[in-house]
Amino acid sequence: MGASLTDNYSEDALPSYTPMPWSLKEIRAAIPAKFFVRDTTKGLLYFARDVLMAVVAWSLATTIDPYFKQSATRQLLTPAGAEVARWAAWGV
């Protein structure tokens, strides 16, 4: 049996934590002020877009299995080909 990864583990060998040399105030100062402006309309539009994309993805996903189990699809792709295509569709 070979040595496992935990055999060579040592807390002393880990690098010590050093905080960032920048303060939060310096980081915020480097970002343009226009990115801190809150816009409710724009935020709701992004939310609506995300919900729409989730609904489209869900509705497409629910049609994968029924489509590839249709006899017409199985005749076109052969049963093995339809199964491979179904698995490939779920992988996308």
Short mmCIF file of N, CA and C in Angstrom, two decimals:
data_model
loop_
_atom_site.label_atom_id
_atom_site.label_comp_id
_atom_site.label_asym_id
_atom_site.label_seq_id
_atom_site.Cartn_x
_atom_site.Cartn_y
_atom_site.Cartn_z
N MET A 1 0.82 -1.17 0.00
CA MET A 1 0.00 0.00 0.00
C MET A 1 0.88 1.25 0.00
N GLY A 2 0.48 2.22 -0.81
CA GLY A 2 1.22 3.47 -0.86
C GLY A 2 0.80 4.41 0.24
N ALA A 3 1.58 5.42 0.43
CA ALA A 3 1.27 6.42 1.45
C ALA A 3 0.11 7.28 0.97
N SER A 4 -0.80 7.56 1.86
CA SER A 4 -1.95 8.40 1.48
C SER A 4 -1.56 9.87 1.61
N LEU A 5 -2.43 10.72 1.11
CA LEU A 5 -2.16 12.15 1.15
C LEU A 5 -2.14 12.69 2.57
N THR A 6 -2.87 12.08 3.47
CA THR A 6 -2.92 12.57 4.85
C THR A 6 -1.67 12.22 5.64
N ASP A 7 -0.88 11.26 5.16
CA ASP A 7 0.34 10.90 5.88
C ASP A 7 1.35 12.04 5.83
N ASN A 8 1.38 12.81 4.76
CA ASN A 8 2.37 13.88 4.61
C ASN A 8 1.83 15.25 5.02
N TYR A 9 0.60 15.30 5.53
CA TYR A 9 -0.03 16.58 5.88
C TYR A 9 0.53 17.12 7.18
N SER A 10 0.83 18.41 7.17
CA SER A 10 1.33 19.05 8.38
C SER A 10 0.81 20.48 8.43
N GLU A 11 0.24 20.86 9.55
CA GLU A 11 -0.26 22.22 9.73
C GLU A 11 0.89 23.23 9.64
N ASP A 12 2.06 22.84 10.08
CA ASP A 12 3.20 23.75 10.08
C ASP A 12 3.70 24.06 8.67
N ALA A 13 3.41 23.16 7.72
CA ALA A 13 3.89 23.35 6.35
C ALA A 13 2.98 24.29 5.56
N LEU A 14 1.81 24.61 6.08
CA LEU A 14 0.89 25.49 5.38
C LEU A 14 1.36 26.94 5.47
N PRO A 15 1.13 27.73 4.42
CA PRO A 15 1.52 29.14 4.50
C PRO A 15 0.63 29.87 5.50
N SER A 16 1.20 30.86 6.16
CA SER A 16 0.43 31.61 7.14
C SER A 16 -0.46 32.62 6.42
N TYR A 17 -1.58 32.94 7.05
CA TYR A 17 -2.52 33.88 6.46
C TYR A 17 -2.01 35.30 6.64
N THR A 18 -2.00 36.03 5.53
CA THR A 18 -1.67 37.46 5.60
C THR A 18 -2.80 38.22 4.93
N PRO A 19 -3.39 39.18 5.63
CA PRO A 19 -4.50 39.93 5.04
C PRO A 19 -4.02 40.81 3.89
N MET A 20 -4.98 41.25 3.07
CA MET A 20 -4.64 42.10 1.94
C MET A 20 -4.05 43.42 2.45
N PRO A 21 -3.13 43.99 1.71
CA PRO A 21 -2.55 45.26 2.14
C PRO A 21 -3.48 46.45 1.86
N TRP A 22 -4.60 46.23 1.17
CA TRP A 22 -5.50 47.32 0.84
C TRP A 22 -6.66 47.34 1.80
N SER A 23 -7.14 48.53 2.09
CA SER A 23 -8.33 48.63 2.93
C SER A 23 -9.57 48.60 2.03
N LEU A 24 -10.71 48.36 2.64
CA LEU A 24 -11.96 48.33 1.90
C LEU A 24 -12.25 49.71 1.30
N LYS A 25 -11.86 50.74 1.99
CA LYS A 25 -12.06 52.11 1.50
C LYS A 25 -11.25 52.35 0.22
N GLU A 26 -10.03 51.83 0.16
CA GLU A 26 -9.19 51.98 -1.04
C GLU A 26 -9.77 51.20 -2.22
N ILE A 27 -10.31 50.04 -1.95
CA ILE A 27 -10.90 49.23 -3.02
C ILE A 27 -12.13 49.94 -3.59
N ARG A 28 -13.00 50.45 -2.70
CA ARG A 28 -14.19 51.16 -3.15
C ARG A 28 -13.83 52.43 -3.91
N ALA A 29 -12.75 53.09 -3.53
CA ALA A 29 -12.32 54.31 -4.21
C ALA A 29 -11.82 54.01 -5.62
N ALA A 30 -11.32 52.80 -5.86
CA ALA A 30 -10.80 52.44 -7.18
C ALA A 30 -11.92 52.09 -8.16
N ILE A 31 -13.12 51.82 -7.65
CA ILE A 31 -14.26 51.45 -8.50
C ILE A 31 -15.04 52.72 -8.82
N PRO A 32 -15.37 52.96 -10.09
CA PRO A 32 -16.11 54.18 -10.45
C PRO A 32 -17.45 54.26 -9.71
N ALA A 33 -17.86 55.46 -9.37
CA ALA A 33 -19.07 55.69 -8.59
C ALA A 33 -20.33 55.23 -9.31
N LYS A 34 -20.31 55.20 -10.64
CA LYS A 34 -21.50 54.81 -11.37
C LYS A 34 -21.91 53.36 -11.10
N PHE A 35 -20.98 52.54 -10.61
CA PHE A 35 -21.29 51.16 -10.31
C PHE A 35 -21.95 50.98 -8.95
N PHE A 36 -22.00 52.05 -8.15
CA PHE A 36 -22.64 51.98 -6.84
C PHE A 36 -24.04 52.60 -6.85
N VAL A 37 -24.48 53.11 -8.00
CA VAL A 37 -25.81 53.70 -8.10
C VAL A 37 -26.83 52.59 -8.19
N ARG A 38 -27.84 52.63 -7.32
CA ARG A 38 -28.87 51.59 -7.30
C ARG A 38 -29.99 51.99 -8.26
N ASP A 39 -30.39 51.06 -9.09
CA ASP A 39 -31.44 51.29 -10.06
C ASP A 39 -32.44 50.14 -9.96
N THR A 40 -33.57 50.40 -9.34
CA THR A 40 -34.56 49.35 -9.10
C THR A 40 -35.10 48.78 -10.40
N THR A 41 -35.37 49.65 -11.38
CA THR A 41 -35.91 49.18 -12.66
C THR A 41 -34.94 48.23 -13.35
N LYS A 42 -33.69 48.61 -13.38
CA LYS A 42 -32.68 47.76 -14.02
C LYS A 42 -32.53 46.43 -13.27
N GLY A 43 -32.58 46.49 -11.94
CA GLY A 43 -32.47 45.28 -11.15
C GLY A 43 -33.64 44.34 -11.38
N LEU A 44 -34.86 44.91 -11.49
CA LEU A 44 -36.04 44.08 -11.75
C LEU A 44 -36.00 43.49 -13.15
N LEU A 45 -35.45 44.24 -14.10
CA LEU A 45 -35.32 43.70 -15.46
C LEU A 45 -34.34 42.52 -15.48
N TYR A 46 -33.23 42.65 -14.75
CA TYR A 46 -32.29 41.53 -14.65
C TYR A 46 -32.97 40.33 -13.99
N PHE A 47 -33.76 40.58 -12.95
CA PHE A 47 -34.45 39.50 -12.26
C PHE A 47 -35.45 38.81 -13.20
N ALA A 48 -36.21 39.62 -13.96
CA ALA A 48 -37.17 39.05 -14.91
C ALA A 48 -36.46 38.24 -15.98
N ARG A 49 -35.32 38.73 -16.45
CA ARG A 49 -34.55 37.98 -17.45
C ARG A 49 -34.09 36.64 -16.89
N ASP A 50 -33.60 36.65 -15.65
CA ASP A 50 -33.13 35.41 -15.04
C ASP A 50 -34.26 34.41 -14.85
N VAL A 51 -35.43 34.90 -14.41
CA VAL A 51 -36.57 34.00 -14.22
C VAL A 51 -37.01 33.44 -15.57
N LEU A 52 -37.05 34.29 -16.60
CA LEU A 52 -37.43 33.83 -17.94
C LEU A 52 -36.46 32.76 -18.45
N MET A 53 -35.17 32.97 -18.25
CA MET A 53 -34.19 31.99 -18.69
C MET A 53 -34.35 30.67 -17.93
N ALA A 54 -34.68 30.74 -16.63
CA ALA A 54 -34.89 29.53 -15.85
C ALA A 54 -36.13 28.79 -16.33
N VAL A 55 -37.19 29.52 -16.66
CA VAL A 55 -38.42 28.89 -17.15
C VAL A 55 -38.17 28.22 -18.50
N VAL A 56 -37.44 28.89 -19.38
CA VAL A 56 -37.14 28.32 -20.70
C VAL A 56 -36.29 27.06 -20.54
N ALA A 57 -35.26 27.13 -19.69
CA ALA A 57 -34.41 25.95 -19.48
C ALA A 57 -35.21 24.80 -18.89
N TRP A 58 -36.09 25.08 -17.94
CA TRP A 58 -36.92 24.04 -17.33
C TRP A 58 -37.86 23.42 -18.36
N SER A 59 -38.51 24.27 -19.16
CA SER A 59 -39.46 23.73 -20.13
C SER A 59 -38.75 22.91 -21.21
N LEU A 60 -37.57 23.34 -21.63
CA LEU A 60 -36.81 22.53 -22.59
C LEU A 60 -36.37 21.21 -21.97
N ALA A 61 -35.98 21.25 -20.72
CA ALA A 61 -35.52 20.03 -20.05
C ALA A 61 -36.63 19.01 -19.90
N THR A 62 -37.86 19.49 -19.71
CA THR A 62 -38.97 18.55 -19.54
C THR A 62 -39.38 17.89 -20.85
N THR A 63 -38.89 18.40 -21.98
CA THR A 63 -39.24 17.79 -23.27
C THR A 63 -38.17 16.83 -23.79
N ILE A 64 -37.05 16.74 -23.11
CA ILE A 64 -35.95 15.89 -23.61
C ILE A 64 -36.38 14.42 -23.64
N ASP A 65 -36.81 13.89 -22.51
CA ASP A 65 -37.15 12.46 -22.45
C ASP A 65 -38.33 12.11 -23.35
N PRO A 66 -39.44 12.87 -23.31
CA PRO A 66 -40.55 12.50 -24.21
C PRO A 66 -40.17 12.56 -25.69
N TYR A 67 -39.35 13.52 -26.07
CA TYR A 67 -38.97 13.63 -27.49
C TYR A 67 -38.17 12.42 -27.94
N PHE A 68 -37.19 12.03 -27.17
CA PHE A 68 -36.33 10.93 -27.60
C PHE A 68 -36.97 9.56 -27.38
N LYS A 69 -38.10 9.49 -26.69
CA LYS A 69 -38.81 8.21 -26.53
C LYS A 69 -39.92 8.04 -27.55
N GLN A 70 -40.16 9.03 -28.40
CA GLN A 70 -41.16 8.90 -29.46
C GLN A 70 -40.70 7.85 -30.47
N SER A 71 -41.65 7.14 -31.02
CA SER A 71 -41.29 6.09 -31.98
C SER A 71 -40.69 6.69 -33.26
N ALA A 72 -41.16 7.87 -33.67
CA ALA A 72 -40.60 8.50 -34.88
C ALA A 72 -39.13 8.85 -34.68
N THR A 73 -38.80 9.35 -33.51
CA THR A 73 -37.40 9.69 -33.23
C THR A 73 -36.56 8.43 -33.15
N ARG A 74 -37.08 7.39 -32.54
CA ARG A 74 -36.34 6.13 -32.44
C ARG A 74 -36.13 5.48 -33.80
N GLN A 75 -37.09 5.64 -34.70
CA GLN A 75 -36.93 5.10 -36.05
C GLN A 75 -35.89 5.91 -36.83
N LEU A 76 -35.90 7.22 -36.62
CA LEU A 76 -34.96 8.09 -37.34
C LEU A 76 -33.53 7.88 -36.86
N LEU A 77 -33.34 7.76 -35.55
CA LEU A 77 -32.00 7.67 -34.98
C LEU A 77 -31.59 6.27 -34.55
N THR A 78 -32.43 5.31 -34.68
CA THR A 78 -32.30 3.96 -34.14
C THR A 78 -32.40 4.04 -32.60
N PRO A 79 -32.83 2.97 -31.96
CA PRO A 79 -32.99 3.03 -30.50
C PRO A 79 -31.70 3.41 -29.76
N ALA A 80 -30.58 2.86 -30.19
CA ALA A 80 -29.32 3.19 -29.52
C ALA A 80 -28.93 4.64 -29.80
N GLY A 81 -29.14 5.10 -31.02
CA GLY A 81 -28.82 6.48 -31.37
C GLY A 81 -29.69 7.47 -30.62
N ALA A 82 -30.98 7.12 -30.43
CA ALA A 82 -31.87 7.99 -29.68
C ALA A 82 -31.45 8.08 -28.22
N GLU A 83 -30.99 6.96 -27.69
CA GLU A 83 -30.53 6.95 -26.30
C GLU A 83 -29.26 7.78 -26.14
N VAL A 84 -28.34 7.66 -27.08
CA VAL A 84 -27.11 8.46 -27.06
C VAL A 84 -27.45 9.96 -27.19
N ALA A 85 -28.36 10.27 -28.10
CA ALA A 85 -28.75 11.66 -28.28
C ALA A 85 -29.45 12.21 -27.04
N ARG A 86 -30.25 11.38 -26.36
CA ARG A 86 -30.91 11.80 -25.13
C ARG A 86 -29.91 12.12 -24.05
N TRP A 87 -28.92 11.26 -23.90
CA TRP A 87 -27.87 11.50 -22.90
C TRP A 87 -27.07 12.75 -23.26
N ALA A 88 -26.80 12.93 -24.55
CA ALA A 88 -26.07 14.13 -24.99
C ALA A 88 -26.88 15.39 -24.72
N ALA A 89 -28.20 15.31 -24.93
CA ALA A 89 -29.05 16.48 -24.67
C ALA A 89 -29.06 16.84 -23.19
N TRP A 90 -29.03 15.84 -22.32
CA TRP A 90 -28.97 16.13 -20.89
C TRP A 90 -27.60 16.68 -20.51
N GLY A 91 -26.57 16.34 -21.25
CA GLY A 91 -25.24 16.85 -20.96
C GLY A 91 -25.04 18.31 -21.33
N VAL A 92 -25.89 18.80 -22.21
CA VAL A 92 -25.79 20.20 -22.62
C VAL A 92 -26.39 21.02 -21.54
#
